[in-house]
């Protein structure tokens, strides 16, 4: 009976071991991220929403196995599919945020100085140029919103440029929060969960505040 108990305990410890190893893994370094970007590029089913196989989860699972094997071949170390998926999601979301920030800057700027600023903004994030192949599938997002605001406010009291600037800055702040949370989740899952709990509590408070304001406005 005692031997059976020890066997079960040993089996349980072995079962939990991979999870511990994953949690203790170091995040991908810059060279590994560049490699991941290029490898994923060769599998458009992963990132191109217009690809017929984009929504095929079984196919995507298979492709991520292939991505992992290529990464292991290039860097001579082990990776996990989930680890690479999280890193890719963080890169993709960061690129979308940076791209939107640049588009909004261009929409309210002009001249050679603006072009120089755009180049600086791109260089500020080392993976920007490597991720530009995503341009064909990323929704223009805030770029469309900027033009819509300019048309709507063409006869308003407040200048379109000021309103667009304020709106974009707020959007960037919210997007930055989301990107940082994902980055934290990649580095420390438990810490990310703790922050998500706090954010959920804040969302509840915000909902109550909005409801209270709406009731007073009636």
JSON list of C-alpha atoms in Angstrom, two decimals:
[
{"chain": "A", "resi": 1, "resn": "UNK", "atom": "CA", "xyz": [0.00, 0.00, 0.00]},
{"chain": "A", "resi": 2, "resn": "UNK", "atom": "CA", "xyz": [2.83, 2.35, 0.91]},
{"chain": "A", "resi": 3, "resn": "UNK", "atom": "CA", "xyz": [4.65, 1.58, -2.35]},
{"chain": "A", "resi": 4, "resn": "UNK", "atom": "CA", "xyz": [1.49, 2.32, -4.34]},
{"chain": "A", "resi": 5, "resn": "UNK", "atom": "CA", "xyz": [1.12, 5.68, -2.58]},
{"chain": "A", "resi": 6, "resn": "UNK", "atom": "CA", "xyz": [4.74, 6.58, -3.35]},
{"chain": "A", "resi": 7, "resn": "UNK", "atom": "CA", "xyz": [4.24, 5.60, -6.98]},
{"chain": "A", "resi": 8, "resn": "UNK", "atom": "CA", "xyz": [1.20, 7.88, -7.29]},
{"chain": "A", "resi": 9, "resn": "UNK", "atom": "CA", "xyz": [3.04, 10.74, -5.62]},
{"chain": "A", "resi": 10, "resn": "UNK", "atom": "CA", "xyz": [5.99, 10.31, -7.97]},
{"chain": "A", "resi": 11, "resn": "UNK", "atom": "CA", "xyz": [3.67, 10.21, -11.00]},
{"chain": "A", "resi": 12, "resn": "UNK", "atom": "CA", "xyz": [1.92, 13.40, -9.87]},
{"chain": "A", "resi": 13, "resn": "UNK", "atom": "CA", "xyz": [5.25, 15.18, -9.48]},
{"chain": "A", "resi": 14, "resn": "UNK", "atom": "CA", "xyz": [6.35, 14.07, -12.93]},
{"chain": "A", "resi": 15, "resn": "UNK", "atom": "CA", "xyz": [3.04, 15.27, -14.39]},
{"chain": "A", "resi": 16, "resn": "UNK", "atom": "CA", "xyz": [3.47, 18.76, -12.92]},
{"chain": "A", "resi": 17, "resn": "UNK", "atom": "CA", "xyz": [7.12, 19.09, -13.86]},
{"chain": "A", "resi": 18, "resn": "UNK", "atom": "CA", "xyz": [6.65, 20.34, -17.48]},
{"chain": "A", "resi": 19, "resn": "UNK", "atom": "CA", "xyz": [4.44, 23.20, -16.26]},
{"chain": "A", "resi": 20, "resn": "UNK", "atom": "CA", "xyz": [7.09, 24.30, -13.76]},
{"chain": "A", "resi": 21, "resn": "UNK", "atom": "CA", "xyz": [9.77, 24.18, -16.41]},
{"chain": "A", "resi": 22, "resn": "UNK", "atom": "CA", "xyz": [7.63, 26.31, -18.72]},
{"chain": "A", "resi": 23, "resn": "UNK", "atom": "CA", "xyz": [6.99, 28.91, -16.01]},
{"chain": "A", "resi": 24, "resn": "UNK", "atom": "CA", "xyz": [10.72, 29.16, -15.29]},
{"chain": "A", "resi": 25, "resn": "UNK", "atom": "CA", "xyz": [11.68, 29.66, -18.93]},
{"chain": "A", "resi": 26, "resn": "UNK", "atom": "CA", "xyz": [13.33, 32.91, -19.94]},
{"chain": "A", "resi": 27, "resn": "UNK", "atom": "CA", "xyz": [11.47, 35.08, -22.48]},
{"chain": "A", "resi": 28, "resn": "UNK", "atom": "CA", "xyz": [12.67, 35.03, -26.08]},
{"chain": "A", "resi": 29, "resn": "UNK", "atom": "CA", "xyz": [15.71, 37.19, -26.78]},
{"chain": "A", "resi": 30, "resn": "UNK", "atom": "CA", "xyz": [15.86, 39.72, -29.67]},
{"chain": "A", "resi": 31, "resn": "UNK", "atom": "CA", "xyz": [17.54, 37.30, -32.10]},
{"chain": "A", "resi": 32, "resn": "UNK", "atom": "CA", "xyz": [14.99, 34.61, -31.28]},
{"chain": "A", "resi": 33, "resn": "UNK", "atom": "CA", "xyz": [12.15, 37.07, -31.86]},
{"chain": "A", "resi": 34, "resn": "UNK", "atom": "CA", "xyz": [13.57, 38.07, -35.24]},
{"chain": "A", "resi": 35, "resn": "UNK", "atom": "CA", "xyz": [13.80, 34.39, -36.16]},
{"chain": "A", "resi": 36, "resn": "UNK", "atom": "CA", "xyz": [10.23, 33.77, -35.01]},
{"chain": "A", "resi": 37, "resn": "UNK", "atom": "CA", "xyz": [8.96, 36.68, -37.12]},
{"chain": "A", "resi": 38, "resn": "UNK", "atom": "CA", "xyz": [10.64, 35.31, -40.26]},
{"chain": "A", "resi": 39, "resn": "UNK", "atom": "CA", "xyz": [9.55, 31.72, -39.64]},
{"chain": "A", "resi": 40, "resn": "UNK", "atom": "CA", "xyz": [5.92, 32.70, -39.01]},
{"chain": "A", "resi": 41, "resn": "UNK", "atom": "CA", "xyz": [6.04, 34.77, -42.20]},
{"chain": "A", "resi": 42, "resn": "UNK", "atom": "CA", "xyz": [6.44, 31.57, -44.19]},
{"chain": "A", "resi": 43, "resn": "UNK", "atom": "CA", "xyz": [3.15, 30.24, -42.74]},
{"chain": "A", "resi": 44, "resn": "UNK", "atom": "CA", "xyz": [0.47, 32.78, -43.80]},
{"chain": "A", "resi": 45, "resn": "UNK", "atom": "CA", "xyz": [-2.25, 30.51, -42.43]},
{"chain": "A", "resi": 46, "resn": "UNK", "atom": "CA", "xyz": [-1.16, 31.70, -38.98]},
{"chain": "A", "resi": 47, "resn": "UNK", "atom": "CA", "xyz": [-1.35, 35.46, -39.59]},
{"chain": "A", "resi": 48, "resn": "UNK", "atom": "CA", "xyz": [-3.28, 36.16, -42.81]},
{"chain": "A", "resi": 49, "resn": "UNK", "atom": "CA", "xyz": [-6.97, 36.32, -41.96]},
{"chain": "A", "resi": 50, "resn": "UNK", "atom": "CA", "xyz": [-7.81, 36.18, -45.68]},
{"chain": "A", "resi": 51, "resn": "UNK", "atom": "CA", "xyz": [-6.13, 32.79, -46.03]},
{"chain": "A", "resi": 52, "resn": "UNK", "atom": "CA", "xyz": [-8.69, 29.95, -46.44]},
{"chain": "A", "resi": 53, "resn": "UNK", "atom": "CA", "xyz": [-7.00, 27.96, -43.64]},
{"chain": "A", "resi": 54, "resn": "UNK", "atom": "CA", "xyz": [-6.81, 30.88, -41.18]},
{"chain": "A", "resi": 55, "resn": "UNK", "atom": "CA", "xyz": [-9.74, 29.57, -39.10]},
{"chain": "A", "resi": 56, "resn": "UNK", "atom": "CA", "xyz": [-8.64, 25.93, -39.27]},
{"chain": "A", "resi": 57, "resn": "UNK", "atom": "CA", "xyz": [-7.51, 25.33, -35.68]},
{"chain": "A", "resi": 58, "resn": "UNK", "atom": "CA", "xyz": [-6.19, 21.84, -36.42]},
{"chain": "A", "resi": 59, "resn": "UNK", "atom": "CA", "xyz": [-4.06, 23.16, -39.25]},
{"chain": "A", "resi": 60, "resn": "UNK", "atom": "CA", "xyz": [-2.76, 25.99, -37.06]},
{"chain": "A", "resi": 61, "resn": "UNK", "atom": "CA", "xyz": [-1.79, 23.54, -34.33]},
{"chain": "A", "resi": 62, "resn": "UNK", "atom": "CA", "xyz": [0.16, 21.56, -36.90]},
{"chain": "A", "resi": 63, "resn": "UNK", "atom": "CA", "xyz": [1.86, 24.70, -38.21]},
{"chain": "A", "resi": 64, "resn": "UNK", "atom": "CA", "xyz": [2.92, 25.80, -34.73]},
{"chain": "A", "resi": 65, "resn": "UNK", "atom": "CA", "xyz": [4.59, 22.41, -34.29]},
{"chain": "A", "resi": 66, "resn": "UNK", "atom": "CA", "xyz": [6.53, 23.15, -37.48]},
{"chain": "A", "resi": 67, "resn": "UNK", "atom": "CA", "xyz": [7.41, 26.65, -36.27]},
{"chain": "A", "resi": 68, "resn": "UNK", "atom": "CA", "xyz": [8.72, 25.19, -33.02]},
{"chain": "A", "resi": 69, "resn": "UNK", "atom": "CA", "xyz": [10.87, 22.62, -34.82]},
{"chain": "A", "resi": 70, "resn": "UNK", "atom": "CA", "xyz": [12.38, 25.30, -37.06]},
{"chain": "A", "resi": 71, "resn": "UNK", "atom": "CA", "xyz": [13.10, 27.54, -34.06]},
{"chain": "A", "resi": 72, "resn": "UNK", "atom": "CA", "xyz": [14.78, 24.65, -32.27]},
{"chain": "A", "resi": 73, "resn": "UNK", "atom": "CA", "xyz": [16.86, 23.91, -35.35]},
{"chain": "A", "resi": 74, "resn": "UNK", "atom": "CA", "xyz": [18.00, 27.53, -35.66]},
{"chain": "A", "resi": 75, "resn": "UNK", "atom": "CA", "xyz": [18.77, 28.18, -31.98]},
{"chain": "A", "resi": 76, "resn": "UNK", "atom": "CA", "xyz": [19.70, 24.68, -30.79]},
{"chain": "A", "resi": 77, "resn": "UNK", "atom": "CA", "xyz": [17.45, 24.79, -27.74]},
{"chain": "A", "resi": 78, "resn": "UNK", "atom": "CA", "xyz": [13.98, 23.61, -26.84]},
{"chain": "A", "resi": 79, "resn": "UNK", "atom": "CA", "xyz": [10.85, 25.73, -27.15]},
{"chain": "A", "resi": 80, "resn": "UNK", "atom": "CA", "xyz": [7.17, 25.11, -26.49]},
{"chain": "A", "resi": 81, "resn": "UNK", "atom": "CA", "xyz": [4.33, 25.84, -28.88]},
{"chain": "A", "resi": 82, "resn": "UNK", "atom": "CA", "xyz": [2.44, 27.96, -26.34]},
{"chain": "A", "resi": 83, "resn": "UNK", "atom": "CA", "xyz": [5.59, 29.92, -25.52]},
{"chain": "A", "resi": 84, "resn": "UNK", "atom": "CA", "xyz": [6.07, 30.81, -29.20]},
{"chain": "A", "resi": 85, "resn": "UNK", "atom": "CA", "xyz": [2.39, 31.60, -29.72]},
{"chain": "A", "resi": 86, "resn": "UNK", "atom": "CA", "xyz": [2.43, 34.06, -26.82]},
{"chain": "A", "resi": 87, "resn": "UNK", "atom": "CA", "xyz": [5.61, 35.70, -28.09]},
{"chain": "A", "resi": 88, "resn": "UNK", "atom": "CA", "xyz": [4.11, 36.04, -31.57]},
{"chain": "A", "resi": 89, "resn": "UNK", "atom": "CA", "xyz": [0.87, 37.50, -30.22]},
{"chain": "A", "resi": 90, "resn": "UNK", "atom": "CA", "xyz": [2.84, 40.07, -28.26]},
{"chain": "A", "resi": 91, "resn": "UNK", "atom": "CA", "xyz": [4.88, 41.01, -31.34]},
{"chain": "A", "resi": 92, "resn": "UNK", "atom": "CA", "xyz": [1.76, 41.24, -33.51]},
{"chain": "A", "resi": 93, "resn": "UNK", "atom": "CA", "xyz": [-0.12, 43.43, -31.03]},
{"chain": "A", "resi": 94, "resn": "UNK", "atom": "CA", "xyz": [2.91, 45.67, -30.47]},
{"chain": "A", "resi": 95, "resn": "UNK", "atom": "CA", "xyz": [3.28, 46.14, -34.22]},
{"chain": "A", "resi": 96, "resn": "UNK", "atom": "CA", "xyz": [-0.37, 47.03, -34.65]},
{"chain": "A", "resi": 97, "resn": "UNK", "atom": "CA", "xyz": [-0.10, 49.63, -31.89]},
{"chain": "A", "resi": 98, "resn": "UNK", "atom": "CA", "xyz": [3.09, 51.15, -33.32]},
{"chain": "A", "resi": 99, "resn": "UNK", "atom": "CA", "xyz": [1.66, 51.18, -36.84]},
{"chain": "A", "resi": 100, "resn": "UNK", "atom": "CA", "xyz": [-1.52, 52.91, -35.70]},
{"chain": "A", "resi": 101, "resn": "UNK", "atom": "CA", "xyz": [0.51, 55.46, -33.76]},
{"chain": "A", "resi": 102, "resn": "UNK", "atom": "CA", "xyz": [2.53, 56.27, -36.89]},
{"chain": "A", "resi": 103, "resn": "UNK", "atom": "CA", "xyz": [-0.57, 56.49, -39.09]},
{"chain": "A", "resi": 104, "resn": "UNK", "atom": "CA", "xyz": [-2.20, 58.92, -36.69]},
{"chain": "A", "resi": 105, "resn": "UNK", "atom": "CA", "xyz": [0.97, 61.02, -36.54]},
{"chain": "A", "resi": 106, "resn": "UNK", "atom": "CA", "xyz": [1.11, 61.18, -40.35]},
{"chain": "A", "resi": 107, "resn": "UNK", "atom": "CA", "xyz": [-2.59, 62.16, -40.52]},
{"chain": "A", "resi": 108, "resn": "UNK", "atom": "CA", "xyz": [-1.95, 65.29, -38.45]},
{"chain": "A", "resi": 109, "resn": "UNK", "atom": "CA", "xyz": [1.55, 66.16, -39.71]},
{"chain": "A", "resi": 110, "resn": "UNK", "atom": "CA", "xyz": [3.28, 67.18, -42.94]},
{"chain": "A", "resi": 111, "resn": "UNK", "atom": "CA", "xyz": [6.66, 68.11, -44.36]},
{"chain": "A", "resi": 112, "resn": "UNK", "atom": "CA", "xyz": [10.13, 66.62, -44.26]},
{"chain": "A", "resi": 113, "resn": "UNK", "atom": "CA", "xyz": [10.28, 66.91, -40.48]},
{"chain": "A", "resi": 114, "resn": "UNK", "atom": "CA", "xyz": [7.28, 64.60, -40.24]},
{"chain": "A", "resi": 115, "resn": "UNK", "atom": "CA", "xyz": [8.99, 62.03, -42.47]},
{"chain": "A", "resi": 116, "resn": "UNK", "atom": "CA", "xyz": [12.05, 62.13, -40.26]},
{"chain": "A", "resi": 117, "resn": "UNK", "atom": "CA", "xyz": [9.89, 61.62, -37.16]},
{"chain": "A", "resi": 118, "resn": "UNK", "atom": "CA", "xyz": [8.20, 58.62, -38.78]},
{"chain": "A", "resi": 119, "resn": "UNK", "atom": "CA", "xyz": [11.59, 57.05, -39.47]},
{"chain": "A", "resi": 120, "resn": "UNK", "atom": "CA", "xyz": [12.60, 57.62, -35.84]},
{"chain": "A", "resi": 121, "resn": "UNK", "atom": "CA", "xyz": [9.34, 56.12, -34.56]},
{"chain": "A", "resi": 122, "resn": "UNK", "atom": "CA", "xyz": [9.91, 53.01, -36.68]},
{"chain": "A", "resi": 123, "resn": "UNK", "atom": "CA", "xyz": [13.47, 52.63, -35.44]},
{"chain": "A", "resi": 124, "resn": "UNK", "atom": "CA", "xyz": [12.35, 53.00, -31.82]},
{"chain": "A", "resi": 125, "resn": "UNK", "atom": "CA", "xyz": [10.90, 49.48, -31.97]},
{"chain": "A", "resi": 126, "resn": "UNK", "atom": "CA", "xyz": [13.54, 47.12, -33.43]},
{"chain": "A", "resi": 127, "resn": "UNK", "atom": "CA", "xyz": [11.04, 44.65, -34.91]},
{"chain": "A", "resi": 128, "resn": "UNK", "atom": "CA", "xyz": [8.94, 47.18, -36.86]},
{"chain": "A", "resi": 129, "resn": "UNK", "atom": "CA", "xyz": [10.46, 46.70, -40.31]},
{"chain": "A", "resi": 130, "resn": "UNK", "atom": "CA", "xyz": [10.60, 42.92, -39.90]},
{"chain": "A", "resi": 131, "resn": "UNK", "atom": "CA", "xyz": [6.85, 42.92, -39.16]},
{"chain": "A", "resi": 132, "resn": "UNK", "atom": "CA", "xyz": [5.82, 45.08, -42.12]},
{"chain": "A", "resi": 133, "resn": "UNK", "atom": "CA", "xyz": [4.61, 42.05, -44.06]},
{"chain": "A", "resi": 134, "resn": "UNK", "atom": "CA", "xyz": [1.56, 42.23, -41.78]},
{"chain": "A", "resi": 135, "resn": "UNK", "atom": "CA", "xyz": [0.44, 45.49, -43.45]},
{"chain": "A", "resi": 136, "resn": "UNK", "atom": "CA", "xyz": [-1.68, 43.70, -46.04]},
{"chain": "A", "resi": 137, "resn": "UNK", "atom": "CA", "xyz": [-3.94, 42.14, -43.42]},
{"chain": "A", "resi": 138, "resn": "UNK", "atom": "CA", "xyz": [-4.07, 44.69, -40.60]},
{"chain": "A", "resi": 139, "resn": "UNK", "atom": "CA", "xyz": [-7.21, 46.76, -40.37]},
{"chain": "A", "resi": 140, "resn": "UNK", "atom": "CA", "xyz": [-6.50, 50.44, -40.86]},
{"chain": "A", "resi": 141, "resn": "UNK", "atom": "CA", "xyz": [-8.31, 51.08, -37.58]},
{"chain": "A", "resi": 142, "resn": "UNK", "atom": "CA", "xyz": [-7.48, 54.50, -36.26]},
{"chain": "A", "resi": 143, "resn": "UNK", "atom": "CA", "xyz": [-6.49, 55.78, -39.70]},
{"chain": "A", "resi": 144, "resn": "UNK", "atom": "CA", "xyz": [-10.10, 55.42, -40.81]},
{"chain": "A", "resi": 145, "resn": "UNK", "atom": "CA", "xyz": [-11.29, 56.96, -37.54]},
{"chain": "A", "resi": 146, "resn": "UNK", "atom": "CA", "xyz": [-9.02, 59.98, -38.04]},
{"chain": "A", "resi": 147, "resn": "UNK", "atom": "CA", "xyz": [-10.52, 60.78, -41.45]},
{"chain": "A", "resi": 148, "resn": "UNK", "atom": "CA", "xyz": [-14.05, 60.27, -40.11]},
{"chain": "A", "resi": 149, "resn": "UNK", "atom": "CA", "xyz": [-13.38, 62.67, -37.23]},
{"chain": "A", "resi": 150, "resn": "UNK", "atom": "CA", "xyz": [-11.93, 65.28, -39.55]},
{"chain": "A", "resi": 151, "resn": "UNK", "atom": "CA", "xyz": [-15.04, 65.19, -41.77]},
{"chain": "A", "resi": 152, "resn": "UNK", "atom": "CA", "xyz": [-17.38, 65.29, -38.78]},
{"chain": "A", "resi": 153, "resn": "UNK", "atom": "CA", "xyz": [-15.59, 68.19, -37.09]},
{"chain": "A", "resi": 154, "resn": "UNK", "atom": "CA", "xyz": [-14.87, 70.28, -40.17]},
{"chain": "A", "resi": 155, "resn": "UNK", "atom": "CA", "xyz": [-17.41, 72.88, -39.01]},
{"chain": "A", "resi": 156, "resn": "UNK", "atom": "CA", "xyz": [-17.12, 72.30, -35.23]},
{"chain": "A", "resi": 157, "resn": "UNK", "atom": "CA", "xyz": [-15.82, 74.70, -32.59]},
{"chain": "A", "resi": 158, "resn": "UNK", "atom": "CA", "xyz": [-12.83, 72.59, -31.66]},
{"chain": "A", "resi": 159, "resn": "UNK", "atom": "CA", "xyz": [-10.16, 72.03, -34.29]},
{"chain": "A", "resi": 160, "resn": "UNK", "atom": "CA", "xyz": [-10.13, 68.53, -35.85]},
{"chain": "A", "resi": 161, "resn": "UNK", "atom": "CA", "xyz": [-6.39, 68.24, -35.26]},
{"chain": "A", "resi": 162, "resn": "UNK", "atom": "CA", "xyz": [-6.77, 68.79, -31.52]},
{"chain": "A", "resi": 163, "resn": "UNK", "atom": "CA", "xyz": [-9.69, 66.40, -31.17]},
{"chain": "A", "resi": 164, "resn": "UNK", "atom": "CA", "xyz": [-7.98, 63.73, -33.25]},
{"chain": "A", "resi": 165, "resn": "UNK", "atom": "CA", "xyz": [-4.80, 64.14, -31.21]},
{"chain": "A", "resi": 166, "resn": "UNK", "atom": "CA", "xyz": [-6.65, 63.78, -27.93]},
{"chain": "A", "resi": 167, "resn": "UNK", "atom": "CA", "xyz": [-8.59, 60.75, -29.15]},
{"chain": "A", "resi": 168, "resn": "UNK", "atom": "CA", "xyz": [-5.48, 59.03, -30.46]},
{"chain": "A", "resi": 169, "resn": "UNK", "atom": "CA", "xyz": [-3.52, 59.67, -27.30]},
{"chain": "A", "resi": 170, "resn": "UNK", "atom": "CA", "xyz": [-6.26, 58.06, -25.23]},
{"chain": "A", "resi": 171, "resn": "UNK", "atom": "CA", "xyz": [-6.43, 55.12, -27.60]},
{"chain": "A", "resi": 172, "resn": "UNK", "atom": "CA", "xyz": [-2.68, 54.68, -27.43]},
{"chain": "A", "resi": 173, "resn": "UNK", "atom": "CA", "xyz": [-2.78, 54.64, -23.63]},
{"chain": "A", "resi": 174, "resn": "UNK", "atom": "CA", "xyz": [-5.39, 51.89, -23.60]},
{"chain": "A", "resi": 175, "resn": "UNK", "atom": "CA", "xyz": [-3.51, 49.91, -26.27]},
{"chain": "A", "resi": 176, "resn": "UNK", "atom": "CA", "xyz": [-0.26, 50.29, -24.35]},
{"chain": "A", "resi": 177, "resn": "UNK", "atom": "CA", "xyz": [-1.91, 48.84, -21.25]},
{"chain": "A", "resi": 178, "resn": "UNK", "atom": "CA", "xyz": [-3.10, 45.81, -23.21]},
{"chain": "A", "resi": 179, "resn": "UNK", "atom": "CA", "xyz": [0.31, 45.23, -24.79]},
{"chain": "A", "resi": 180, "resn": "UNK", "atom": "CA", "xyz": [2.10, 45.52, -21.44]},
{"chain": "A", "resi": 181, "resn": "UNK", "atom": "CA", "xyz": [-0.31, 43.09, -19.84]},
{"chain": "A", "resi": 182, "resn": "UNK", "atom": "CA", "xyz": [0.38, 40.57, -22.60]},
{"chain": "A", "resi": 183, "resn": "UNK", "atom": "CA", "xyz": [4.12, 41.09, -22.18]},
{"chain": "A", "resi": 184, "resn": "UNK", "atom": "CA", "xyz": [3.77, 40.54, -18.44]},
{"chain": "A", "resi": 185, "resn": "UNK", "atom": "CA", "xyz": [1.74, 37.40, -19.12]},
{"chain": "A", "resi": 186, "resn": "UNK", "atom": "CA", "xyz": [4.62, 36.15, -21.27]},
{"chain": "A", "resi": 187, "resn": "UNK", "atom": "CA", "xyz": [7.13, 36.78, -18.47]},
{"chain": "A", "resi": 188, "resn": "UNK", "atom": "CA", "xyz": [5.09, 35.92, -15.37]},
{"chain": "A", "resi": 189, "resn": "UNK", "atom": "CA", "xyz": [1.68, 34.28, -15.75]},
{"chain": "A", "resi": 190, "resn": "UNK", "atom": "CA", "xyz": [0.82, 34.55, -12.04]},
{"chain": "A", "resi": 191, "resn": "UNK", "atom": "CA", "xyz": [1.63, 38.27, -11.85]},
{"chain": "A", "resi": 192, "resn": "UNK", "atom": "CA", "xyz": [-0.46, 38.88, -14.98]},
{"chain": "A", "resi": 193, "resn": "UNK", "atom": "CA", "xyz": [-3.41, 37.08, -13.41]},
{"chain": "A", "resi": 194, "resn": "UNK", "atom": "CA", "xyz": [-3.11, 39.25, -10.29]},
{"chain": "A", "resi": 195, "resn": "UNK", "atom": "CA", "xyz": [-3.21, 42.42, -12.40]},
{"chain": "A", "resi": 196, "resn": "UNK", "atom": "CA", "xyz": [-6.15, 41.09, -14.41]},
{"chain": "A", "resi": 197, "resn": "UNK", "atom": "CA", "xyz": [-8.03, 40.55, -11.15]},
{"chain": "A", "resi": 198, "resn": "UNK", "atom": "CA", "xyz": [-7.38, 44.19, -10.19]},
{"chain": "A", "resi": 199, "resn": "UNK", "atom": "CA", "xyz": [-8.44, 45.38, -13.65]},
{"chain": "A", "resi": 200, "resn": "UNK", "atom": "CA", "xyz": [-11.65, 43.38, -13.49]},
{"chain": "A", "resi": 201, "resn": "UNK", "atom": "CA", "xyz": [-12.43, 45.02, -10.14]},
{"chain": "A", "resi": 202, "resn": "UNK", "atom": "CA", "xyz": [-11.79, 48.45, -11.67]},
{"chain": "A", "resi": 203, "resn": "UNK", "atom": "CA", "xyz": [-14.04, 47.61, -14.62]},
{"chain": "A", "resi": 204, "resn": "UNK", "atom": "CA", "xyz": [-16.83, 46.79, -12.19]},
{"chain": "A", "resi": 205, "resn": "UNK", "atom": "CA", "xyz": [-16.33, 50.14, -10.43]},
{"chain": "A", "resi": 206, "resn": "UNK", "atom": "CA", "xyz": [-16.34, 51.96, -13.78]},
{"chain": "A", "resi": 207, "resn": "UNK", "atom": "CA", "xyz": [-19.57, 50.23, -14.81]},
{"chain": "A", "resi": 208, "resn": "UNK", "atom": "CA", "xyz": [-21.21, 51.27, -11.55]},
{"chain": "A", "resi": 209, "resn": "UNK", "atom": "CA", "xyz": [-20.01, 54.84, -11.99]},
{"chain": "A", "resi": 210, "resn": "UNK", "atom": "CA", "xyz": [-21.33, 55.00, -15.55]},
{"chain": "A", "resi": 211, "resn": "UNK", "atom": "CA", "xyz": [-24.68, 53.62, -14.44]},
{"chain": "A", "resi": 212, "resn": "UNK", "atom": "CA", "xyz": [-24.85, 56.20, -11.65]},
{"chain": "A", "resi": 213, "resn": "UNK", "atom": "CA", "xyz": [-24.05, 59.05, -14.07]},
{"chain": "A", "resi": 214, "resn": "UNK", "atom": "CA", "xyz": [-26.69, 57.86, -16.55]},
{"chain": "A", "resi": 215, "resn": "UNK", "atom": "CA", "xyz": [-29.31, 57.68, -13.80]},
{"chain": "A", "resi": 216, "resn": "UNK", "atom": "CA", "xyz": [-28.52, 61.22, -12.65]},
{"chain": "A", "resi": 217, "resn": "UNK", "atom": "CA", "xyz": [-28.74, 62.45, -16.23]},
{"chain": "A", "resi": 218, "resn": "UNK", "atom": "CA", "xyz": [-32.31, 61.27, -16.68]}
]
